Coordinates of C-alpha atoms and ligand atoms in Angstrom, one line a residue:
M460 CA 4.9 15.7 12.0
I461 CA 4.7 11.8 11.4
E462 CA 6.4 9.7 13.9
L463 CA 6.7 5.9 13.8
H464 CA 8.5 4.2 16.6
D465 CA 9.3 0.5 16.9
V466 CA 6.4 -0.4 14.7
R467 CA 5.8 -4.0 13.8
F468 CA 3.2 -5.2 11.3
A469 CA 2.4 -8.4 9.4
Y470 CA -0.5 -9.6 7.3
P471 CA -2.2 -12.5 8.6
G472 CA -0.7 -16.0 7.5
S473 CA 2.6 -17.4 8.6
G474 CA 5.6 -16.7 6.4
G475 CA 3.7 -13.5 5.0
F476 CA 5.0 -10.1 4.5
A477 CA 6.4 -8.4 7.7
L478 CA 7.7 -4.9 8.5
H479 CA 9.5 -3.4 11.4
V480 CA 10.2 0.2 11.5
P481 CA 12.6 1.0 14.4
A482 CA 12.1 4.8 13.9
L483 CA 10.8 7.0 11.1
T484 CA 10.2 10.7 11.7
V485 CA 9.0 13.2 9.0
S486 CA 9.1 16.8 10.5
P487 CA 6.8 19.6 9.7
G488 CA 7.7 20.9 6.1
E489 CA 9.8 18.1 5.5
R490 CA 9.4 16.2 2.1
V491 CA 10.5 12.4 2.2
A492 CA 10.5 10.1 -0.7
L493 CA 9.8 6.4 0.1
I494 CA 11.4 3.9 -2.4
G495 CA 11.6 0.2 -2.9
P496 CA 10.4 -2.3 -5.6
S497 CA 6.7 -3.1 -6.2
G498 CA 5.5 -5.3 -3.2
S499 CA 8.1 -4.2 -0.8
G500 CA 5.6 -2.6 1.6
K501 CA 5.5 1.1 0.7
S502 CA 1.6 1.0 0.6
T503 CA 1.5 -0.8 3.9
L504 CA 3.8 1.7 5.6
L505 CA 1.7 4.6 4.2
L506 CA -1.6 2.9 5.5
L507 CA 0.1 2.4 8.8
A508 CA 1.1 6.0 9.1
G509 CA -2.4 7.0 8.2
G510 CA -4.0 4.9 10.8
V511 CA -5.8 2.9 8.1
L512 CA -3.9 -0.2 9.3
L513 CA -2.9 -0.7 12.9
P514 CA 0.6 -2.0 14.0
H515 CA 0.8 -5.2 16.1
S516 CA 3.2 -3.1 18.3
G517 CA 4.8 0.2 18.5
S518 CA 3.4 3.7 18.1
V519 CA 2.3 5.8 15.1
R520 CA 1.8 9.5 15.9
V521 CA 0.5 12.1 13.4
A522 CA 0.3 15.7 14.4
G523 CA 0.8 14.6 18.1
D524 CA -2.1 12.1 18.1
D525 CA -1.2 8.4 18.8
M526 CA -3.1 6.5 16.1
T527 CA -2.7 3.2 17.9
S528 CA -4.6 4.5 21.0
L529 CA -7.7 6.0 19.2
A530 CA -11.0 4.3 18.4
A531 CA -11.6 3.8 14.7
S532 CA -14.1 6.7 14.6
R533 CA -11.4 9.1 16.1
R534 CA -8.9 7.8 13.7
R535 CA -11.2 8.3 10.7
S536 CA -12.1 11.8 11.9
L537 CA -8.3 12.7 12.4
R538 CA -7.6 11.4 8.9
L539 CA -10.3 13.7 7.5
R540 CA -9.2 16.8 9.3
R541 CA -5.4 16.4 9.6
I542 CA -4.2 14.0 7.0
G543 CA -4.2 14.2 3.2
M544 CA -3.9 11.0 1.4
V545 CA -3.2 10.7 -2.4
F546 CA -3.2 7.3 -4.2
Q547 CA -2.2 6.1 -7.7
E548 CA -5.8 5.6 -8.7
F549 CA -7.1 8.9 -7.7
E550 CA -10.3 7.6 -6.1
L551 CA -12.4 10.6 -7.1
L552 CA -16.3 10.2 -6.8
D553 CA -17.7 10.0 -10.1
Y554 CA -21.3 11.6 -9.1
L555 CA -19.7 14.7 -7.7
T556 CA -18.2 17.6 -9.5
V557 CA -14.5 18.5 -9.4
R558 CA -15.4 21.3 -6.7
D559 CA -17.4 18.9 -4.5
N560 CA -14.7 16.2 -4.8
I561 CA -12.0 18.7 -3.6
A562 CA -14.3 19.8 -0.7
L563 CA -15.3 16.2 0.0
A564 CA -14.1 16.4 3.7
G565 CA -16.8 19.0 4.4
R566 CA -19.6 16.4 3.5
L567 CA -18.1 13.7 5.6
D568 CA -17.4 15.7 8.7
A569 CA -19.9 18.5 9.8
S570 CA -17.2 20.1 12.1
I571 CA -15.2 21.2 9.2
D572 CA -16.1 24.7 8.0
R573 CA -17.6 24.3 4.5
R574 CA -17.1 28.0 3.6
T575 CA -13.4 27.9 4.3
L576 CA -13.2 24.6 2.4
A577 CA -15.1 26.1 -0.6
S578 CA -12.6 29.0 -0.9
E579 CA -9.6 26.7 -0.3
A580 CA -11.0 24.4 -3.2
E581 CA -10.9 27.4 -5.5
R582 CA -7.6 28.5 -4.5
L583 CA -6.1 25.1 -4.9
A584 CA -7.8 24.5 -8.3
T585 CA -6.2 27.7 -9.6
A586 CA -2.8 26.7 -8.4
A587 CA -3.2 23.2 -9.9
G588 CA -4.4 24.6 -13.2
V589 CA -7.9 23.0 -12.9
A590 CA -10.0 26.0 -12.0
A591 CA -11.8 25.9 -15.4
L592 CA -12.9 22.3 -14.6
L593 CA -14.5 22.9 -11.1
D594 CA -18.1 22.1 -12.4
R595 CA -17.2 19.1 -14.5
K596 CA -17.5 15.6 -13.4
P597 CA -14.3 13.4 -13.1
A598 CA -15.4 11.3 -16.1
A599 CA -14.8 14.4 -18.3
L600 CA -11.1 14.9 -17.2
S601 CA -7.9 13.6 -18.4
Q602 CA -5.7 11.3 -16.1
G603 CA -3.4 14.1 -15.4
E604 CA -6.4 16.5 -14.4
R605 CA -7.9 13.8 -12.3
Q606 CA -4.7 13.4 -10.2
R607 CA -4.3 17.2 -10.0
V608 CA -7.9 17.2 -8.5
A609 CA -7.1 14.4 -6.1
A610 CA -4.1 16.3 -4.8
C611 CA -6.2 19.4 -4.3
R612 CA -8.6 17.2 -2.3
A613 CA -5.8 16.0 -0.1
L614 CA -4.6 19.6 0.4
A615 CA -8.0 21.2 1.0
T616 CA -8.1 20.9 4.8
R617 CA -4.5 22.1 5.2
P618 CA -3.4 18.7 6.6
A619 CA -0.4 18.4 9.0
A620 CA 0.6 15.2 7.2
L621 CA 0.5 14.1 3.5
L622 CA 0.8 10.6 2.6
C623 CA 1.0 9.8 -1.0
D624 CA 1.1 6.4 -2.6
E625 CA 2.8 6.7 -6.0
P626 CA 0.6 9.5 -6.9
T627 CA 2.4 10.0 -10.2
G628 CA 2.3 6.3 -11.2
N629 CA -0.3 6.6 -13.9
L630 CA 0.9 10.0 -15.3
D631 CA 3.0 11.3 -18.2
P632 CA 6.1 13.1 -17.1
S633 CA 4.9 16.5 -17.5
N634 CA 1.7 15.9 -15.4
A635 CA 3.8 13.8 -12.9
D636 CA 6.1 16.9 -12.5
I637 CA 3.0 19.1 -11.9
V638 CA 1.4 17.0 -9.3
T639 CA 4.7 16.4 -7.6
R640 CA 5.5 20.1 -7.4
L641 CA 1.9 20.8 -6.1
L642 CA 2.3 18.4 -3.1
L643 CA 6.0 19.5 -2.4
D644 CA 5.2 23.1 -2.5
H645 CA 2.2 22.8 -0.3
A646 CA 4.1 20.8 2.4
R647 CA 6.9 23.4 2.3
D648 CA 4.4 26.4 2.5
H649 CA 2.1 25.0 5.1
R650 CA 4.6 23.0 7.2
A651 CA 3.0 19.7 6.4
A652 CA 5.1 16.5 6.8
L653 CA 5.1 14.7 3.4
L654 CA 5.8 11.0 2.8
M655 CA 5.5 9.9 -0.8
S656 CA 6.3 6.6 -2.4
T657 CA 7.6 6.9 -5.9
H658 CA 9.1 5.0 -8.7
R659 CA 10.6 8.0 -10.4
H660 CA 14.2 7.5 -9.3
E661 CA 15.3 10.1 -11.7
S662 CA 13.3 12.8 -9.7
L663 CA 14.3 12.1 -6.2
D664 CA 16.5 15.3 -5.8
V665 CA 13.3 17.4 -5.4
F666 CA 12.9 15.6 -2.0
D667 CA 14.6 16.6 1.3
R668 CA 15.4 13.0 2.1
V669 CA 15.0 9.5 0.6
V670 CA 14.0 6.5 2.9
D671 CA 14.5 2.9 1.3
I672 CA 11.9 0.5 2.6
A673 CA 14.5 -2.3 2.3
S674 CA 15.8 -1.1 5.6
F675 CA 12.4 -1.9 7.2
R676 CA 11.4 -5.1 5.8
L677 CA 11.8 -8.3 7.9
R678 CA 10.5 -10.9 5.3
G679 CA 8.4 -11.6 2.3
G680 CA 7.3 -9.0 -0.4
G681 CA 9.4 -7.3 -3.0
R682 CA 10.3 -8.5 -6.5
Ligands
LIG1079 P1 4.2 -1.9 -2.3 O1 3.4 -0.7 -2.0 O2 5.7 -1.5 -2.1 O3 4.0 -2.3 -3.7 P2 2.6 -3.4 -0.5 O4 2.7 -2.7 0.8 O5 1.3 -3.3 -1.4 O6 3.9 -3.0 -1.4 O7 2.7 -5.0 -0.2 C1 3.7 -5.5 0.5 C2 3.5 -7.1 0.7 O8 2.4 -7.2 1.4 C3 3.3 -7.7 -0.7 O9 4.0 -9.0 -0.6 C4 1.8 -7.9 -0.8 O10 1.5 -9.0 -1.5 C5 1.4 -8.1 0.6 N1 0.0 -7.6 0.9 C6 -0.5 -6.3 0.6 N2 -1.7 -6.2 1.0 C7 -2.1 -7.4 1.6 C8 -3.3 -7.7 2.3 N3 -4.3 -7.1 2.3 N4 -3.2 -9.1 2.8 C9 -2.1 -9.9 2.6 N5 -0.9 -9.4 2.1 C10 -0.9 -8.3 1.6

């Protein structure tokens, strides 16, 4: 469950971009698309939902925890264990194998069971069609394969919330469909709340609901 209530945020600098979200709830298992032109605040909203950015006022709850009242270390730990994030630029670690990238959370948080994570990594890699690549490094993968691995990494801890920022932005249509399907199916099967920004307006009918960021923008941004 992702719940934003009366959230206000602006980047420093007068007249800059500002966002006001009166209310946004994504229920367990619900898949919501976030649309709006480039620069309209989709990434900002996803970073607020993940507790990477903090709002000036209002509350952001993920899986019952209020991000705005937690110390930075607790937010980071919550992100590792309960929130899966996927970005347009994959952000895989070059020096780790695909297997270790997918199971990255186990290296960063000793309280996460590594054995469970390792078997989940195998299961997800098989579902994503990248099982044969588990021992390769990201440099030896195609763009589509890299993003499938990044999706597996986001799903490996069975997060309660999935925040995806144009995860198919750099992919050809067939890989974009594979990655989208992987994220949507996982959200449905594991009751994760999924919020995904996307430019692919032709593919919005696969989501349960579409939210237009235009309804939240106060000023600035957008093209
Ligand atoms: P989108 O994801 O829809 O492309 P963003 O959330 O990235 O939009 O950006 C929204 C607005 O905030 C834009 O006007 C952008 O220039 C501005 N912005 C983004 N990041 C920062 C930042 N770190 N500092 C100041 N302004 C920013």
